[in-house]
Amino acid sequence: MTLSNYGTNTSRHITDLCHRQQFPVNRHIMSQCIKSFIQNLNIVVGCTIGCSYCYARNNCRRYHMTPDFSTPEYMPRKLRRLETPRPHTLLLTGMSDFSDWRPEWITDVFAHIARNPQHTCLFLTKHPERVDFHTTLGNVWIGVTVTCEAEKQRLTELRRHISACHYFVTFEPLFGDLGTLDLEGIDWVIIGTETGRRRGKVTAHPQWVTRITQQAQAYDIPIFMKEELAPIMGEEQMIQELPQSFIHPTL
């Protein structure tokens, strides 16, 4: 999917989208928090990967969500949120990795998603090579996280092991210059830098971000720079675009 009809006036573009989806807008700030557009629905809490920069592990321990974050736990009671008629864009792996989901969890969750096409549902993984999954649901987006050049193969593994209508990639936290990227078939790009208690340990460089955005724009891929990049890039360089199908997920 390409979105060449997206305008270059990013602030106006985001404002229009927020108005159509009835999200709040601060018209005095150009850069918007991605949480204004995407809500977490943590159906599974826990992850086996153990990234040093994992905010989810710290939140799990802080709020005592599960006894052991390294043992993913399924919480099907939260599926009732999918029954709400008002459309939402939901990230279902904010506290987990899709590669850790058991087949029976996937079957249950995707049955609910199929019955509720009003919502757009996003899933992320750092290990697409561990996944063997196919879906034809138009309101499902599957993505990978890429933080450094050594992880670029995840883009290829995503398309090789997962068949979906929509793919996306989040370059967050960005730890280095990624060079040339194979963005064929990618429908959305998100870029961010280190945040939370590790803020400042590795700060994304403007040239790293620019190299990604230039390649994404060559494919007409919408780009969302997370608000933490505003001090690095400058407000005038911030790009915050949402895929149009977030508004019409059943199309």
PDB file of C-alpha atoms in Angstrom:
ATOM      1  CA  MET A   1       0.000   0.000   0.000  1.00  0.00           C
ATOM      2  CA  THR A   2       1.307   3.437  -0.881  1.00  0.00           C
ATOM      3  CA  LEU A   3      -0.081   6.692   0.339  1.00  0.00           C
ATOM      4  CA  SER A   4       1.174   9.253  -2.124  1.00  0.00           C
ATOM      5  CA  ASN A   5      -1.849  11.460  -1.418  1.00  0.00           C
ATOM      6  CA  TYR A   6      -0.482  12.364   2.030  1.00  0.00           C
ATOM      7  CA  GLY A   7       0.359  16.073   2.253  1.00  0.00           C
ATOM      8  CA  THR A   8       3.605  17.598   3.441  1.00  0.00           C
ATOM      9  CA  ASN A   9       1.922  19.794   6.045  1.00  0.00           C
ATOM     10  CA  THR A  10       2.319  17.266   8.817  1.00  0.00           C
ATOM     11  CA  SER A  11       0.727  19.300  11.600  1.00  0.00           C
ATOM     12  CA  ARG A  12      -2.450  19.857   9.589  1.00  0.00           C
ATOM     13  CA  HIS A  13      -2.469  16.201   8.491  1.00  0.00           C
ATOM     14  CA  ILE A  14      -2.339  14.851  12.037  1.00  0.00           C
ATOM     15  CA  THR A  15      -4.929  17.365  13.203  1.00  0.00           C
ATOM     16  CA  ASP A  16      -7.332  16.277  10.467  1.00  0.00           C
ATOM     17  CA  LEU A  17      -6.873  12.621  11.364  1.00  0.00           C
ATOM     18  CA  CYS A  18      -7.408  13.292  15.057  1.00  0.00           C
ATOM     19  CA  HIS A  19     -10.600  15.180  14.301  1.00  0.00           C
ATOM     20  CA  ARG A  20     -11.954  12.326  12.197  1.00  0.00           C
ATOM     21  CA  GLN A  21     -11.100   9.757  14.877  1.00  0.00           C
ATOM     22  CA  GLN A  22     -12.207  12.054  17.713  1.00  0.00           C
ATOM     23  CA  PHE A  23      -8.823  12.035  19.412  1.00  0.00           C
ATOM     24  CA  PRO A  24      -7.790  15.119  21.428  1.00  0.00           C
ATOM     25  CA  VAL A  25      -5.437  17.555  19.735  1.00  0.00           C
ATOM     26  CA  ASN A  26      -3.137  20.154  21.285  1.00  0.00           C
ATOM     27  CA  ARG A  27      -3.047  22.717  18.525  1.00  0.00           C
ATOM     28  CA  HIS A  28      -0.194  24.607  20.182  1.00  0.00           C
ATOM     29  CA  ILE A  29       2.235  21.695  19.813  1.00  0.00           C
ATOM     30  CA  MET A  30       3.148  20.331  16.416  1.00  0.00           C
ATOM     31  CA  SER A  31       4.548  16.984  17.567  1.00  0.00           C
ATOM     32  CA  GLN A  32       1.902  14.606  18.875  1.00  0.00           C
ATOM     33  CA  CYS A  33       2.399  11.644  21.194  1.00  0.00           C
ATOM     34  CA  ILE A  34       1.810   8.371  19.375  1.00  0.00           C
ATOM     35  CA  LYS A  35      -0.315   7.262  22.334  1.00  0.00           C
ATOM     36  CA  SER A  36      -2.883   9.819  21.181  1.00  0.00           C
ATOM     37  CA  PHE A  37      -3.545   7.584  18.176  1.00  0.00           C
ATOM     38  CA  ILE A  38      -2.647   4.074  19.351  1.00  0.00           C
ATOM     39  CA  GLN A  39      -3.833   2.475  22.583  1.00  0.00           C
ATOM     40  CA  ASN A  40      -2.251  -0.506  24.321  1.00  0.00           C
ATOM     41  CA  LEU A  41      -4.333  -3.643  24.766  1.00  0.00           C
ATOM     42  CA  ASN A  42      -2.003  -5.975  26.639  1.00  0.00           C
ATOM     43  CA  ILE A  43      -3.644  -9.330  26.047  1.00  0.00           C
ATOM     44  CA  VAL A  44      -0.332 -11.054  26.850  1.00  0.00           C
ATOM     45  CA  VAL A  45       2.082  -9.785  29.503  1.00  0.00           C
ATOM     46  CA  GLY A  46       5.609 -11.165  29.501  1.00  0.00           C
ATOM     47  CA  CYS A  47       8.481 -11.781  27.095  1.00  0.00           C
ATOM     48  CA  THR A  48      11.327 -14.285  26.834  1.00  0.00           C
ATOM     49  CA  ILE A  49      13.736 -12.087  24.827  1.00  0.00           C
ATOM     50  CA  GLY A  50      15.245 -10.019  27.656  1.00  0.00           C
ATOM     51  CA  CYS A  51      16.270  -6.778  25.924  1.00  0.00           C
ATOM     52  CA  SER A  52      18.355  -4.475  28.135  1.00  0.00           C
ATOM     53  CA  TYR A  53      16.210  -1.493  27.140  1.00  0.00           C
ATOM     54  CA  CYS A  54      12.840  -3.164  27.848  1.00  0.00           C
ATOM     55  CA  TYR A  55      10.407  -0.722  29.448  1.00  0.00           C
ATOM     56  CA  ALA A  56       7.694  -3.392  29.654  1.00  0.00           C
ATOM     57  CA  ARG A  57       9.707  -5.564  32.051  1.00  0.00           C
ATOM     58  CA  ASN A  58      10.224  -2.611  34.385  1.00  0.00           C
ATOM     59  CA  ASN A  59       6.522  -1.707  34.276  1.00  0.00           C
ATOM     60  CA  CYS A  60       5.546  -5.300  34.965  1.00  0.00           C
ATOM     61  CA  ARG A  61       7.718  -5.388  38.056  1.00  0.00           C
ATOM     62  CA  ARG A  62       6.646  -1.948  39.213  1.00  0.00           C
ATOM     63  CA  TYR A  63       2.935  -2.654  38.969  1.00  0.00           C
ATOM     64  CA  HIS A  64       3.134  -6.370  39.844  1.00  0.00           C
ATOM     65  CA  MET A  65       1.308  -7.401  36.668  1.00  0.00           C
ATOM     66  CA  THR A  66       2.572 -10.989  36.663  1.00  0.00           C
ATOM     67  CA  PRO A  67       4.806 -13.046  38.981  1.00  0.00           C
ATOM     68  CA  ASP A  68       7.545 -13.433  36.350  1.00  0.00           C
ATOM     69  CA  PHE A  69       7.837 -11.242  33.246  1.00  0.00           C
ATOM     70  CA  SER A  70      10.021 -13.862  31.520  1.00  0.00           C
ATOM     71  CA  THR A  71       6.992 -16.209  31.495  1.00  0.00           C
ATOM     72  CA  PRO A  72       4.319 -14.722  29.183  1.00  0.00           C
ATOM     73  CA  GLU A  73       0.810 -14.833  30.638  1.00  0.00           C
ATOM     74  CA  TYR A  74      -2.415 -14.735  28.605  1.00  0.00           C
ATOM     75  CA  MET A  75      -5.220 -12.489  29.888  1.00  0.00           C
ATOM     76  CA  PRO A  76      -8.328 -13.302  27.814  1.00  0.00           C
ATOM     77  CA  ARG A  77     -10.625 -11.198  30.000  1.00  0.00           C
ATOM     78  CA  LYS A  78      -9.188  -8.129  28.267  1.00  0.00           C
ATOM     79  CA  LEU A  79     -10.662  -9.287  24.951  1.00  0.00           C
ATOM     80  CA  ARG A  80     -13.948  -7.650  25.919  1.00  0.00           C
ATOM     81  CA  ARG A  81     -12.401  -4.317  24.907  1.00  0.00           C
ATOM     82  CA  LEU A  82     -12.537  -5.515  21.314  1.00  0.00           C
ATOM     83  CA  GLU A  83     -16.322  -5.667  21.558  1.00  0.00           C
ATOM     84  CA  THR A  84     -16.665  -1.878  21.776  1.00  0.00           C
ATOM     85  CA  PRO A  85     -18.347  -0.472  18.639  1.00  0.00           C
ATOM     86  CA  ARG A  86     -16.267   2.715  18.481  1.00  0.00           C
ATOM     87  CA  PRO A  87     -13.178   2.132  16.279  1.00  0.00           C
ATOM     88  CA  HIS A  88      -9.750   2.154  17.902  1.00  0.00           C
ATOM     89  CA  THR A  89      -6.199   1.512  16.790  1.00  0.00           C
ATOM     90  CA  LEU A  90      -4.749  -0.983  19.250  1.00  0.00           C
ATOM     91  CA  LEU A  91      -1.262  -2.339  19.905  1.00  0.00           C
ATOM     92  CA  LEU A  92      -1.686  -5.836  21.323  1.00  0.00           C
ATOM     93  CA  THR A  93       2.014  -6.509  22.011  1.00  0.00           C
ATOM     94  CA  GLY A  94       2.971  -3.498  24.129  1.00  0.00           C
ATOM     95  CA  MET A  95       3.937  -5.879  26.959  1.00  0.00           C
ATOM     96  CA  SER A  96       4.911  -8.957  24.936  1.00  0.00           C
ATOM     97  CA  ASP A  97       6.458 -10.216  21.714  1.00  0.00           C
ATOM     98  CA  PHE A  98       4.252 -11.906  19.125  1.00  0.00           C
ATOM     99  CA  SER A  99       6.829 -14.679  18.706  1.00  0.00           C
ATOM    100  CA  ASP A 100       6.079 -15.803  22.283  1.00  0.00           C
ATOM    101  CA  TRP A 101       2.331 -16.156  21.757  1.00  0.00           C
ATOM    102  CA  ARG A 102       1.032 -19.727  21.957  1.00  0.00           C
ATOM    103  CA  PRO A 103      -1.043 -20.993  19.002  1.00  0.00           C
ATOM    104  CA  GLU A 104      -4.197 -21.257  21.110  1.00  0.00           C
ATOM    105  CA  TRP A 105      -3.819 -17.625  22.231  1.00  0.00           C
ATOM    106  CA  ILE A 106      -3.443 -16.511  18.618  1.00  0.00           C
ATOM    107  CA  THR A 107      -6.498 -18.491  17.552  1.00  0.00           C
ATOM    108  CA  ASP A 108      -8.618 -16.968  20.306  1.00  0.00           C
ATOM    109  CA  VAL A 109      -7.454 -13.383  19.789  1.00  0.00           C
ATOM    110  CA  PHE A 110      -7.760 -13.417  16.021  1.00  0.00           C
ATOM    111  CA  ALA A 111     -11.245 -14.868  16.205  1.00  0.00           C
ATOM    112  CA  HIS A 112     -12.249 -11.811  18.237  1.00  0.00           C
ATOM    113  CA  ILE A 113     -10.481  -9.489  15.808  1.00  0.00           C
ATOM    114  CA  ALA A 114     -12.295 -11.058  12.860  1.00  0.00           C
ATOM    115  CA  ARG A 115     -15.626 -10.368  14.574  1.00  0.00           C
ATOM    116  CA  ASN A 116     -14.672  -6.745  15.222  1.00  0.00           C
ATOM    117  CA  PRO A 117     -13.331  -5.251  11.971  1.00  0.00           C
ATOM    118  CA  GLN A 118     -13.963  -1.719  13.273  1.00  0.00           C
ATOM    119  CA  HIS A 119     -10.623  -1.855  15.117  1.00  0.00           C
ATOM    120  CA  THR A 120      -7.115  -1.746  13.677  1.00  0.00           C
ATOM    121  CA  CYS A 121      -4.882  -4.207  15.540  1.00  0.00           C
ATOM    122  CA  LEU A 122      -1.082  -4.013  15.568  1.00  0.00           C
ATOM    123  CA  PHE A 123       1.392  -6.750  16.553  1.00  0.00           C
ATOM    124  CA  LEU A 124       5.166  -6.461  16.946  1.00  0.00           C
ATOM    125  CA  THR A 125       7.964  -9.011  17.107  1.00  0.00           C
ATOM    126  CA  LYS A 126      11.732  -8.987  17.326  1.00  0.00           C
ATOM    127  CA  HIS A 127      11.924 -12.595  16.115  1.00  0.00           C
ATOM    128  CA  PRO A 128       9.792 -13.039  12.990  1.00  0.00           C
ATOM    129  CA  GLU A 129      11.864 -16.120  12.107  1.00  0.00           C
ATOM    130  CA  ARG A 130      10.185 -17.914  15.036  1.00  0.00           C
ATOM    131  CA  VAL A 131       6.705 -17.202  13.698  1.00  0.00           C
ATOM    132  CA  ASP A 132       4.734 -19.154  11.105  1.00  0.00           C
ATOM    133  CA  PHE A 133       1.558 -17.168  10.646  1.00  0.00           C
ATOM    134  CA  HIS A 134      -0.918 -16.245   7.932  1.00  0.00           C
ATOM    135  CA  THR A 135      -3.880 -13.883   8.069  1.00  0.00           C
ATOM    136  CA  THR A 136      -6.077 -12.235   5.460  1.00  0.00           C
ATOM    137  CA  LEU A 137      -7.711  -9.823   7.913  1.00  0.00           C
ATOM    138  CA  GLY A 138      -7.476  -6.297   6.571  1.00  0.00           C
ATOM    139  CA  ASN A 139      -7.490  -4.722  10.028  1.00  0.00           C
ATOM    140  CA  VAL A 140      -4.355  -6.573  11.182  1.00  0.00           C
ATOM    141  CA  TRP A 141      -0.864  -5.072  10.960  1.00  0.00           C
ATOM    142  CA  ILE A 142       2.260  -7.126  11.743  1.00  0.00           C
ATOM    143  CA  GLY A 143       5.564  -5.379  12.372  1.00  0.00           C
ATOM    144  CA  VAL A 144       9.162  -5.843  13.457  1.00  0.00           C
ATOM    145  CA  THR A 145      11.497  -3.809  15.623  1.00  0.00           C
ATOM    146  CA  VAL A 146      14.879  -2.867  14.148  1.00  0.00           C
ATOM    147  CA  THR A 147      17.347  -0.921  16.310  1.00  0.00           C
ATOM    148  CA  CYS A 148      20.721  -1.461  14.604  1.00  0.00           C
ATOM    149  CA  GLU A 149      22.277  -2.674  11.355  1.00  0.00           C
ATOM    150  CA  ALA A 150      22.671  -6.240  12.648  1.00  0.00           C
ATOM    151  CA  GLU A 151      18.883  -6.524  12.938  1.00  0.00           C
ATOM    152  CA  LYS A 152      18.003  -5.474   9.391  1.00  0.00           C
ATOM    153  CA  GLN A 153      17.438  -9.086   8.370  1.00  0.00           C
ATOM    154  CA  ARG A 154      14.230  -8.942  10.403  1.00  0.00           C
ATOM    155  CA  LEU A 155      12.625  -7.073   7.507  1.00  0.00           C
ATOM    156  CA  THR A 156      13.253 -10.035   5.226  1.00  0.00           C
ATOM    157  CA  GLU A 157      12.227 -12.571   7.873  1.00  0.00           C
ATOM    158  CA  LEU A 158       8.965 -10.697   8.483  1.00  0.00           C
ATOM    159  CA  ARG A 159       7.854 -11.122   4.884  1.00  0.00           C
ATOM    160  CA  ARG A 160       9.211 -14.680   4.695  1.00  0.00           C
ATOM    161  CA  HIS A 161       7.530 -16.127   7.792  1.00  0.00           C
ATOM    162  CA  ILE A 162       4.422 -13.977   8.215  1.00  0.00           C
ATOM    163  CA  SER A 163       1.750 -13.411   5.586  1.00  0.00           C
ATOM    164  CA  ALA A 164      -0.414 -10.380   6.316  1.00  0.00           C
ATOM    165  CA  CYS A 165      -2.187  -7.585   4.465  1.00  0.00           C
ATOM    166  CA  HIS A 166      -0.147  -4.881   6.195  1.00  0.00           C
ATOM    167  CA  TYR A 167       3.434  -4.721   7.445  1.00  0.00           C
ATOM    168  CA  PHE A 168       5.169  -2.044   9.471  1.00  0.00           C
ATOM    169  CA  VAL A 169       8.544  -1.493  11.114  1.00  0.00           C
ATOM    170  CA  THR A 170       9.511   0.469  14.195  1.00  0.00           C
ATOM    171  CA  PHE A 171      13.087   1.747  14.322  1.00  0.00           C
ATOM    172  CA  GLU A 172      13.082   2.289  18.060  1.00  0.00           C
ATOM    173  CA  PRO A 173      15.224   2.819  19.997  1.00  0.00           C
ATOM    174  CA  LEU A 174      17.572   3.737  17.162  1.00  0.00           C
ATOM    175  CA  PHE A 175      21.151   2.802  18.066  1.00  0.00           C
ATOM    176  CA  GLY A 176      23.024   3.573  14.847  1.00  0.00           C
ATOM    177  CA  ASP A 177      23.058   4.362  11.154  1.00  0.00           C
ATOM    178  CA  LEU A 178      21.171   1.562   9.394  1.00  0.00           C
ATOM    179  CA  GLY A 179      22.426   2.235   5.894  1.00  0.00           C
ATOM    180  CA  THR A 180      20.385   0.839   3.009  1.00  0.00           C
ATOM    181  CA  LEU A 181      17.047  -0.721   3.948  1.00  0.00           C
ATOM    182  CA  ASP A 182      14.817  -3.133   2.060  1.00  0.00           C
ATOM    183  CA  LEU A 183      11.414  -1.523   2.653  1.00  0.00           C
ATOM    184  CA  GLU A 184       9.579  -3.325  -0.131  1.00  0.00           C
ATOM    185  CA  GLY A 185       6.073  -4.166   1.062  1.00  0.00           C
ATOM    186  CA  ILE A 186       6.313  -2.084   4.249  1.00  0.00           C
ATOM    187  CA  ASP A 187       3.238   0.087   4.847  1.00  0.00           C
ATOM    188  CA  TRP A 188       4.313   2.235   7.791  1.00  0.00           C
ATOM    189  CA  VAL A 189       7.598   3.339   9.402  1.00  0.00           C
ATOM    190  CA  ILE A 190       7.979   4.523  13.008  1.00  0.00           C
ATOM    191  CA  ILE A 191      11.212   6.083  14.274  1.00  0.00           C
ATOM    192  CA  GLY A 192      12.176   6.786  17.889  1.00  0.00           C
ATOM    193  CA  THR A 193      15.051   7.229  20.307  1.00  0.00           C
ATOM    194  CA  GLU A 194      15.933   5.931  23.778  1.00  0.00           C
ATOM    195  CA  THR A 195      13.478   7.022  26.467  1.00  0.00           C
ATOM    196  CA  GLY A 196      12.661   6.343  30.098  1.00  0.00           C
ATOM    197  CA  ARG A 197      15.380   5.606  32.642  1.00  0.00           C
ATOM    198  CA  ARG A 198      17.873   4.936  29.808  1.00  0.00           C
ATOM    199  CA  ARG A 199      17.221   8.298  28.125  1.00  0.00           C
ATOM    200  CA  GLY A 200      20.472   9.722  26.783  1.00  0.00           C
ATOM    201  CA  LYS A 201      22.484   6.476  26.840  1.00  0.00           C
ATOM    202  CA  VAL A 202      22.250   6.314  23.049  1.00  0.00           C
ATOM    203  CA  THR A 203      20.693   9.332  21.366  1.00  0.00           C
ATOM    204  CA  ALA A 204      19.572   9.012  17.766  1.00  0.00           C
ATOM    205  CA  HIS A 205      21.516  11.249  15.376  1.00  0.00           C
ATOM    206  CA  PRO A 206      19.581  13.424  12.910  1.00  0.00           C
ATOM    207  CA  GLN A 207      21.435  11.858   9.978  1.00  0.00           C
ATOM    208  CA  TRP A 208      20.367   8.351  11.066  1.00  0.00           C
ATOM    209  CA  VAL A 209      16.749   9.453  11.103  1.00  0.00           C
ATOM    210  CA  THR A 210      17.041  11.340   7.820  1.00  0.00           C
ATOM    211  CA  ARG A 211      18.522   8.324   6.032  1.00  0.00           C
ATOM    212  CA  ILE A 212      15.517   6.221   7.069  1.00  0.00           C
ATOM    213  CA  THR A 213      12.952   8.867   6.145  1.00  0.00           C
ATOM    214  CA  GLN A 214      14.464   9.434   2.711  1.00  0.00           C
ATOM    215  CA  GLN A 215      14.266   5.730   1.907  1.00  0.00           C
ATOM    216  CA  ALA A 216      10.701   5.455   3.226  1.00  0.00           C
ATOM    217  CA  GLN A 217       9.625   8.463   1.184  1.00  0.00           C
ATOM    218  CA  ALA A 218      11.075   6.842  -1.930  1.00  0.00           C
ATOM    219  CA  TYR A 219       8.495   4.074  -1.407  1.00  0.00           C
ATOM    220  CA  ASP A 220       5.718   6.547  -0.482  1.00  0.00           C
ATOM    221  CA  ILE A 221       5.578   4.983   2.980  1.00  0.00           C
ATOM    222  CA  PRO A 222       3.986   7.127   5.712  1.00  0.00           C
ATOM    223  CA  ILE A 223       6.420   7.977   8.512  1.00  0.00           C
ATOM    224  CA  PHE A 224       5.823   8.691  12.174  1.00  0.00           C
ATOM    225  CA  MET A 225       8.673  10.276  14.124  1.00  0.00           C
ATOM    226  CA  LYS A 226       7.919   9.828  17.805  1.00  0.00           C
ATOM    227  CA  GLU A 227       7.681  12.987  19.867  1.00  0.00           C
ATOM    228  CA  GLU A 228      11.002  12.308  21.636  1.00  0.00           C
ATOM    229  CA  LEU A 229      12.751  13.108  18.341  1.00  0.00           C
ATOM    230  CA  ALA A 230      11.519  16.717  18.306  1.00  0.00           C
ATOM    231  CA  PRO A 231      14.503  18.094  20.311  1.00  0.00           C
ATOM    232  CA  ILE A 232      16.860  16.145  18.043  1.00  0.00           C
ATOM    233  CA  MET A 233      15.310  16.883  14.662  1.00  0.00           C
ATOM    234  CA  GLY A 234      13.680  20.243  15.356  1.00  0.00           C
ATOM    235  CA  GLU A 235       9.932  20.737  15.027  1.00  0.00           C
ATOM    236  CA  GLU A 236      10.190  21.882  11.407  1.00  0.00           C
ATOM    237  CA  GLN A 237      11.740  18.519  10.438  1.00  0.00           C
ATOM    238  CA  MET A 238       9.258  16.341  12.300  1.00  0.00           C
ATOM    239  CA  ILE A 239       7.111  14.019  10.182  1.00  0.00           C
ATOM    240  CA  GLN A 240       4.086  12.367  11.773  1.00  0.00           C
ATOM    241  CA  GLU A 241       1.886  10.438   9.355  1.00  0.00           C
ATOM    242  CA  LEU A 242      -0.654   7.687   9.939  1.00  0.00           C
ATOM    243  CA  PRO A 243      -1.704   5.111   7.339  1.00  0.00           C
ATOM    244  CA  GLN A 244      -5.110   5.928   5.916  1.00  0.00           C
ATOM    245  CA  SER A 245      -6.441   2.451   6.672  1.00  0.00           C
ATOM    246  CA  PHE A 246      -6.213   3.261  10.383  1.00  0.00           C
ATOM    247  CA  ILE A 247      -9.305   5.358   9.696  1.00  0.00           C
ATOM    248  CA  HIS A 248     -10.994   2.740   7.514  1.00  0.00           C
ATOM    249  CA  PRO A 249      -9.482  -0.561   8.741  1.00  0.00           C
ATOM    250  CA  THR A 250     -11.975  -2.727   6.843  1.00  0.00           C
ATOM    251  CA  LEU A 251     -11.034  -1.299   3.436  1.00  0.00           C
TER     252      LEU A 251
END
